[in-house]
Amino acid sequence: MGSPPLSLETTKKELKDLYRHMWRIRHMEMAINRLYLQRKVRGFCHLSIGQEAVAVGVEHGITRDDKLITAYRCHGNVLMRGATPREVIGEVLGRREGVARGKGGSVHMYYKNFYGGNGIVGAQVPIGAGLAFAQQYMGTNNITISLYGDGAANQGQVFEAFNMAKLWNLPVIFGCENNLFAMGTSAARGSASVDYYKRGQYIPGLKIDAMDVVAVLAAVRYGKEYVMSNGPLVYEFATYRYFGHSVSDPGTTYRTRDDVQAIRKSQDPINNFHEKLIALGVADQEELKQIDRDEKAMIEDEVVEAEKMEFPDATARILFEDSYFRGSEPQWVRGRTPDETFYFE
């Protein structure tokens, strides 16, 4: 294959869907932030406001039969994989009808061909390589996208995964979401080289303006075709998060409010795409504003439904319902009693 193309064949419908899906993620994340501030969300919670073009562009560049794995800033990814907003919000709230039955919360979400939502920094990258190995072994003709952050890019296991993926030419795109800050440390303070797309050495790399959803889509569509024939790629998605590392982080001790506002004003992925759609004649101002209003109203309805969901029962059976074994059940299972009616107080 030659160099990535500088043009993209698409449709008006797809362009409007890209716009709609970015608003869907943003309104959902804003709603989750509100629920956290109302103390209805427990534990850690990491929002992707500002980074919507990555999740949307990636999903539109692959199929639902391809696989995706990422870190804990994952709400938008699982939504794009096909989960409903109420299932995602329900999981954040720890409810039984959430995507992980209320057991994973904000950090650990799973869905068909979506393998998390992983809490250990960088640990999802070798798992992604393993998923791609399974695809190659089974001859599925599909790929895996393994996403990680600029902080995780310095993990040793990331380089080990690169080595094995290239050794076996696995069908995987390693995608570094460079939002410029690893928690509260700027990329320049934590990395000897901030050219993350070059980190693969013997693996070709590409840097993408990930504040442009069409650029992400074009790169992923090209990358999918490439890795199925030639082995892995390393992508750097240059993006930005408006909020702190997590909702408990104000995000203003290592950057100023003016810094954030400058990016919002000049590079916001939704606002800039809004202007592009009008300039291209894809939609007019009122149609795009209506998409925004419709998505916001839909998310608010989904919040109401998510809050109606029940919490999981604190029973021994539920604690062990996702444990698996082969053959007859072993006599002793750690943490379990023979009495099936046992309840925790």
Coordinates of C-alpha atoms in Angstrom, one line a residue:
M1 CA 0.0 0.0 0.0
G2 CA 1.1 3.5 -0.7
S3 CA 0.9 6.6 1.5
P4 CA -2.4 7.5 3.2
P5 CA -4.8 9.3 0.9
L6 CA -5.5 13.0 1.3
S7 CA -9.1 12.7 0.4
L8 CA -12.1 10.7 1.8
E9 CA -15.2 9.4 0.0
T10 CA -18.2 9.8 2.3
T11 CA -21.9 10.8 2.2
K12 CA -24.0 13.6 3.7
K13 CA -25.6 11.0 6.0
E14 CA -22.3 9.8 7.4
L15 CA -21.1 13.4 7.9
K16 CA -24.3 14.2 9.8
D17 CA -23.9 11.0 11.8
L18 CA -20.4 12.0 12.8
Y19 CA -21.7 15.3 14.1
R20 CA -24.6 13.7 15.9
H21 CA -22.5 11.1 17.6
M22 CA -20.0 13.7 18.8
W23 CA -22.8 15.7 20.4
R24 CA -24.2 12.4 21.9
I25 CA -20.9 11.7 23.7
R26 CA -20.5 15.3 24.9
H27 CA -24.0 15.6 26.3
M28 CA -23.7 12.2 27.9
E29 CA -20.4 13.2 29.5
M30 CA -21.8 16.5 30.7
A31 CA -24.7 14.6 32.3
I32 CA -22.3 12.2 34.0
N33 CA -20.3 15.1 35.3
R34 CA -23.5 16.6 36.8
L35 CA -24.4 13.2 38.4
Y36 CA -20.9 13.1 39.9
L37 CA -21.3 16.6 41.4
Q38 CA -24.6 15.5 42.8
R39 CA -22.7 12.6 44.6
K40 CA -24.7 10.0 42.7
V41 CA -21.5 8.5 41.1
R42 CA -19.0 6.7 43.3
G43 CA -15.3 6.0 42.7
F44 CA -13.2 7.3 39.9
C45 CA -14.7 9.0 36.8
H46 CA -12.8 10.2 33.8
L47 CA -14.5 12.3 31.1
S48 CA -13.6 12.6 27.4
I49 CA -15.0 16.1 26.8
G50 CA -12.9 17.6 24.0
Q51 CA -11.8 14.1 22.7
E52 CA -15.1 13.1 21.1
A53 CA -13.6 13.0 17.6
V54 CA -11.4 10.1 18.5
A55 CA -14.1 7.7 19.6
V56 CA -16.5 8.7 16.8
G57 CA -13.9 8.7 14.0
V58 CA -12.5 5.4 15.1
E59 CA -15.9 3.7 15.2
H60 CA -16.9 5.0 11.8
G61 CA -13.6 3.6 10.3
I62 CA -14.1 0.0 11.4
T63 CA -17.0 -2.4 11.7
R64 CA -18.7 -3.9 14.8
D65 CA -16.9 -7.1 14.1
D66 CA -13.6 -5.5 14.7
K67 CA -12.3 -5.2 18.2
L68 CA -11.5 -2.3 20.4
I69 CA -9.8 -1.9 23.8
T70 CA -8.9 1.2 25.7
A71 CA -8.1 2.6 29.1
Y72 CA -10.5 4.1 31.7
R73 CA -11.6 7.2 29.8
C74 CA -14.0 4.9 27.9
H75 CA -17.6 6.1 28.1
G76 CA -17.7 7.4 24.5
N77 CA -16.0 4.3 23.2
V78 CA -18.6 1.9 24.6
L79 CA -21.4 4.1 23.5
M80 CA -20.0 4.1 20.0
R81 CA -19.7 0.3 20.1
G82 CA -23.4 0.1 20.3
A83 CA -24.4 0.4 24.0
T84 CA -27.3 2.8 24.8
P85 CA -26.7 6.0 26.8
R86 CA -28.8 4.6 29.6
E87 CA -26.7 1.4 29.8
V88 CA -23.5 3.5 30.0
I89 CA -25.0 6.0 32.5
G90 CA -26.5 3.1 34.5
E91 CA -23.1 1.5 34.7
V92 CA -21.5 4.7 36.0
L93 CA -24.3 4.8 38.6
G94 CA -23.5 1.2 39.5
R95 CA -26.9 -0.1 38.4
R96 CA -27.8 -3.7 37.5
E97 CA -28.8 -2.9 33.9
G98 CA -25.5 -1.1 33.2
V99 CA -23.2 -2.6 30.6
A100 CA -21.2 -4.5 33.2
R101 CA -24.2 -5.2 35.5
G102 CA -23.2 -2.4 37.8
K103 CA -20.0 -4.1 38.8
G104 CA -17.5 -2.1 36.8
G105 CA -18.6 1.5 37.2
S106 CA -17.0 4.3 35.2
V107 CA -13.7 2.7 34.7
H108 CA -14.5 -1.0 33.8
M109 CA -17.0 -1.1 30.9
Y110 CA -17.4 -4.0 28.5
Y111 CA -19.6 -4.7 25.5
K112 CA -19.6 -6.9 22.4
N113 CA -16.1 -6.7 20.9
F114 CA -15.2 -4.0 23.4
Y115 CA -12.8 -5.2 26.0
G116 CA -12.6 -2.2 28.4
G117 CA -12.2 0.2 30.1
N118 CA -9.0 -1.0 31.9
G119 CA -7.7 0.6 35.1
I120 CA -4.1 -0.4 34.9
V121 CA -2.1 2.1 32.9
G122 CA -0.9 0.6 29.7
A123 CA -2.0 -2.9 30.5
Q124 CA -4.7 -2.9 27.8
V125 CA -2.0 -2.6 25.0
P126 CA -0.6 -6.2 25.2
I127 CA -4.2 -7.4 25.7
G128 CA -5.0 -5.7 22.4
A129 CA -2.1 -7.4 20.8
G130 CA -3.5 -10.7 22.1
L131 CA -6.9 -10.0 20.6
A132 CA -5.2 -9.3 17.2
F133 CA -3.3 -12.6 17.6
A134 CA -6.6 -14.4 18.0
Q135 CA -8.0 -12.7 15.0
Q136 CA -5.0 -13.7 12.9
Y137 CA -5.0 -17.3 14.3
M138 CA -8.8 -17.7 13.6
G139 CA -8.6 -16.0 10.2
T140 CA -11.4 -13.6 10.9
N141 CA -10.3 -10.9 8.5
N142 CA -10.8 -8.3 11.2
I143 CA -8.6 -6.0 13.2
T144 CA -8.1 -4.7 16.7
I145 CA -7.6 -1.1 17.8
S146 CA -5.7 -0.8 21.0
L147 CA -5.9 2.7 22.5
Y148 CA -3.7 4.2 25.3
G149 CA -2.7 7.6 26.6
D150 CA 0.5 9.6 26.3
G151 CA 1.4 8.7 29.8
A152 CA 0.9 5.0 29.2
A153 CA 3.2 5.3 26.1
N154 CA 6.1 5.2 28.5
Q155 CA 5.2 1.8 29.9
G156 CA 7.5 -1.1 29.2
Q157 CA 4.7 -3.4 28.4
V158 CA 3.7 -1.1 25.5
F159 CA 7.1 -1.7 23.8
E160 CA 6.9 -5.4 24.5
A161 CA 3.5 -5.5 22.8
F162 CA 5.0 -3.6 19.8
N163 CA 7.7 -6.2 19.5
M164 CA 5.4 -9.2 19.5
A165 CA 2.9 -7.5 17.2
K166 CA 5.6 -6.8 14.6
L167 CA 7.3 -10.1 15.0
W168 CA 4.0 -11.8 14.0
N169 CA 2.7 -9.0 11.9
L170 CA -0.6 -8.8 13.8
P171 CA -3.6 -6.9 12.5
V172 CA -3.6 -4.2 15.2
I173 CA -3.5 -0.4 15.2
F174 CA -1.9 0.9 18.4
G175 CA -3.4 4.3 19.0
C176 CA -1.9 6.8 21.4
E177 CA -4.5 9.4 22.5
N178 CA -2.1 12.3 23.2
N179 CA -4.2 14.8 25.2
L180 CA -0.9 16.5 26.3
F181 CA -1.2 15.6 30.0
A182 CA -0.5 12.3 31.8
M183 CA -2.7 13.1 34.8
G184 CA -1.1 16.4 35.8
T185 CA 2.2 16.0 34.1
S186 CA 2.7 17.6 30.6
A187 CA 4.0 15.3 27.9
A188 CA 7.1 17.3 27.6
R189 CA 8.0 16.8 31.2
G190 CA 7.4 13.1 31.2
S191 CA 8.6 11.9 27.8
A192 CA 12.1 12.3 26.3
S193 CA 10.4 12.3 22.9
V194 CA 6.8 13.5 22.4
D195 CA 6.6 12.1 18.8
Y196 CA 4.5 9.1 20.0
Y197 CA 3.8 8.0 16.4
K198 CA 7.6 7.3 16.0
R199 CA 7.8 5.1 19.2
G200 CA 7.2 1.9 17.2
Q201 CA 10.7 2.2 15.6
Y202 CA 10.3 -0.8 13.2
I203 CA 6.5 -0.2 13.0
P204 CA 5.3 2.6 10.7
G205 CA 3.6 5.5 12.4
L206 CA 1.2 8.3 11.6
K207 CA 0.2 11.4 13.5
I208 CA -3.4 12.5 13.1
D209 CA -5.2 15.8 14.0
A210 CA -7.7 14.1 16.3
M211 CA -9.7 17.3 16.8
D212 CA -10.8 16.7 13.2
V213 CA -13.2 13.8 13.1
V214 CA -12.9 13.3 9.3
A215 CA -9.1 13.0 9.7
V216 CA -9.5 10.3 12.3
L217 CA -12.0 8.4 10.1
A218 CA -9.8 8.6 7.1
A219 CA -6.7 7.4 9.0
V220 CA -8.5 4.5 10.6
R221 CA -10.2 3.4 7.4
Y222 CA -6.8 3.4 5.7
G223 CA -5.1 1.7 8.7
K224 CA -7.6 -1.1 8.8
E225 CA -6.8 -2.1 5.2
Y226 CA -3.0 -1.7 5.8
V227 CA -2.7 -3.8 9.0
M228 CA -4.7 -6.7 7.6
S229 CA -2.0 -7.1 4.9
N230 CA 1.1 -5.7 6.4
G231 CA 1.0 -5.9 10.2
P232 CA 0.8 -3.3 12.9
L233 CA 0.7 0.5 12.8
V234 CA 1.3 3.1 15.5
Y235 CA -1.1 6.1 15.4
E236 CA -0.8 9.2 17.5
F237 CA -4.2 10.9 17.9
A238 CA -3.4 14.5 18.8
T239 CA -6.3 15.7 21.0
Y240 CA -7.1 17.6 24.1
R241 CA -9.2 17.1 27.2
Y242 CA -11.1 20.1 28.6
F243 CA -11.6 18.7 32.1
G244 CA -9.1 17.4 34.5
H245 CA -7.6 13.9 34.5
S246 CA -10.7 12.8 36.5
V247 CA -13.6 14.8 37.8
S248 CA -11.9 15.2 41.2
D249 CA -9.1 17.1 39.4
P250 CA -9.9 20.7 38.6
G251 CA -7.3 20.6 35.9
T252 CA -6.0 24.1 36.6
T253 CA -2.9 23.5 38.6
Y254 CA -0.8 22.5 35.6
R255 CA -2.5 24.7 33.0
T256 CA -4.5 27.9 33.1
R257 CA -8.2 28.4 32.3
D258 CA -7.1 30.6 29.5
D259 CA -5.1 27.7 28.0
V260 CA -8.3 25.5 28.0
Q261 CA -10.5 28.3 26.6
A262 CA -8.0 29.0 23.8
I263 CA -8.3 25.4 22.6
R264 CA -12.1 25.4 23.0
K265 CA -12.2 28.6 20.8
S266 CA -9.9 27.5 18.1
Q267 CA -9.9 23.7 17.9
D268 CA -13.1 22.3 19.4
P269 CA -14.0 19.2 17.3
I270 CA -17.7 19.8 17.3
N271 CA -17.8 23.6 16.7
N272 CA -15.2 23.3 13.9
F273 CA -17.1 20.4 12.2
H274 CA -20.3 22.5 12.5
E275 CA -18.7 25.2 10.4
K276 CA -17.3 22.7 7.9
L277 CA -20.7 21.1 7.4
I278 CA -22.3 24.5 6.7
A279 CA -19.5 25.5 4.3
L280 CA -19.8 22.2 2.4
G281 CA -23.6 22.6 2.1
V282 CA -24.2 19.4 4.0
A283 CA -26.6 21.1 6.4
D284 CA -27.8 24.5 7.4
Q285 CA -27.5 26.2 10.8
E286 CA -31.0 25.3 12.0
E287 CA -30.6 21.6 11.1
L288 CA -27.4 21.4 13.0
K289 CA -28.8 23.2 16.0
Q290 CA -31.7 20.8 16.0
I291 CA -29.4 17.8 16.1
D292 CA -27.7 19.3 19.1
R293 CA -31.1 19.9 20.8
D294 CA -32.3 16.4 20.0
E295 CA -29.2 14.7 21.4
K296 CA -29.4 16.8 24.6
A297 CA -33.1 15.9 25.1
M298 CA -32.4 12.2 24.4
I299 CA -29.6 12.1 26.9
E300 CA -31.7 13.8 29.6
D301 CA -34.4 11.1 29.0
E302 CA -31.8 8.4 29.3
V303 CA -30.5 9.8 32.6
V304 CA -34.0 9.6 34.0
E305 CA -34.3 5.9 32.9
A306 CA -30.8 5.1 34.2
E307 CA -31.7 6.5 37.6
K308 CA -34.7 4.2 37.8
M309 CA -32.5 1.1 37.4
E310 CA -32.1 -1.2 40.5
F311 CA -28.8 -1.7 42.3
P312 CA -27.3 -5.2 42.2
D313 CA -28.4 -7.4 45.1
A314 CA -25.5 -8.0 47.5
T315 CA -25.8 -11.8 47.4
A316 CA -23.1 -14.5 47.2
R317 CA -24.7 -15.8 43.9
I318 CA -24.3 -12.4 42.2
L319 CA -20.7 -12.1 43.4
F320 CA -19.8 -15.3 41.6
E321 CA -22.1 -15.3 38.7
D322 CA -19.4 -14.3 36.2
S323 CA -16.9 -17.0 37.4
Y324 CA -16.4 -19.8 35.0
F325 CA -15.1 -23.4 35.2
R326 CA -14.9 -26.5 33.0
G327 CA -16.6 -29.7 34.0
S328 CA -18.2 -30.4 37.3
E329 CA -18.1 -27.6 39.9
P330 CA -15.1 -27.9 42.2
Q331 CA -15.8 -28.8 45.8
W332 CA -14.0 -25.7 47.1
V333 CA -14.2 -22.2 45.6
R334 CA -12.4 -19.5 47.5
G335 CA -14.8 -17.0 49.1
R336 CA -17.9 -19.1 48.6
T337 CA -20.1 -21.1 51.1
P338 CA -22.0 -24.3 50.4
D339 CA -25.2 -22.6 51.4
E340 CA -26.7 -21.1 48.2
T341 CA -29.1 -18.9 50.2
F342 CA -26.3 -17.1 52.0
Y343 CA -26.6 -13.3 52.0
F344 CA -24.0 -10.7 53.0
E345 CA -25.3 -8.4 55.7

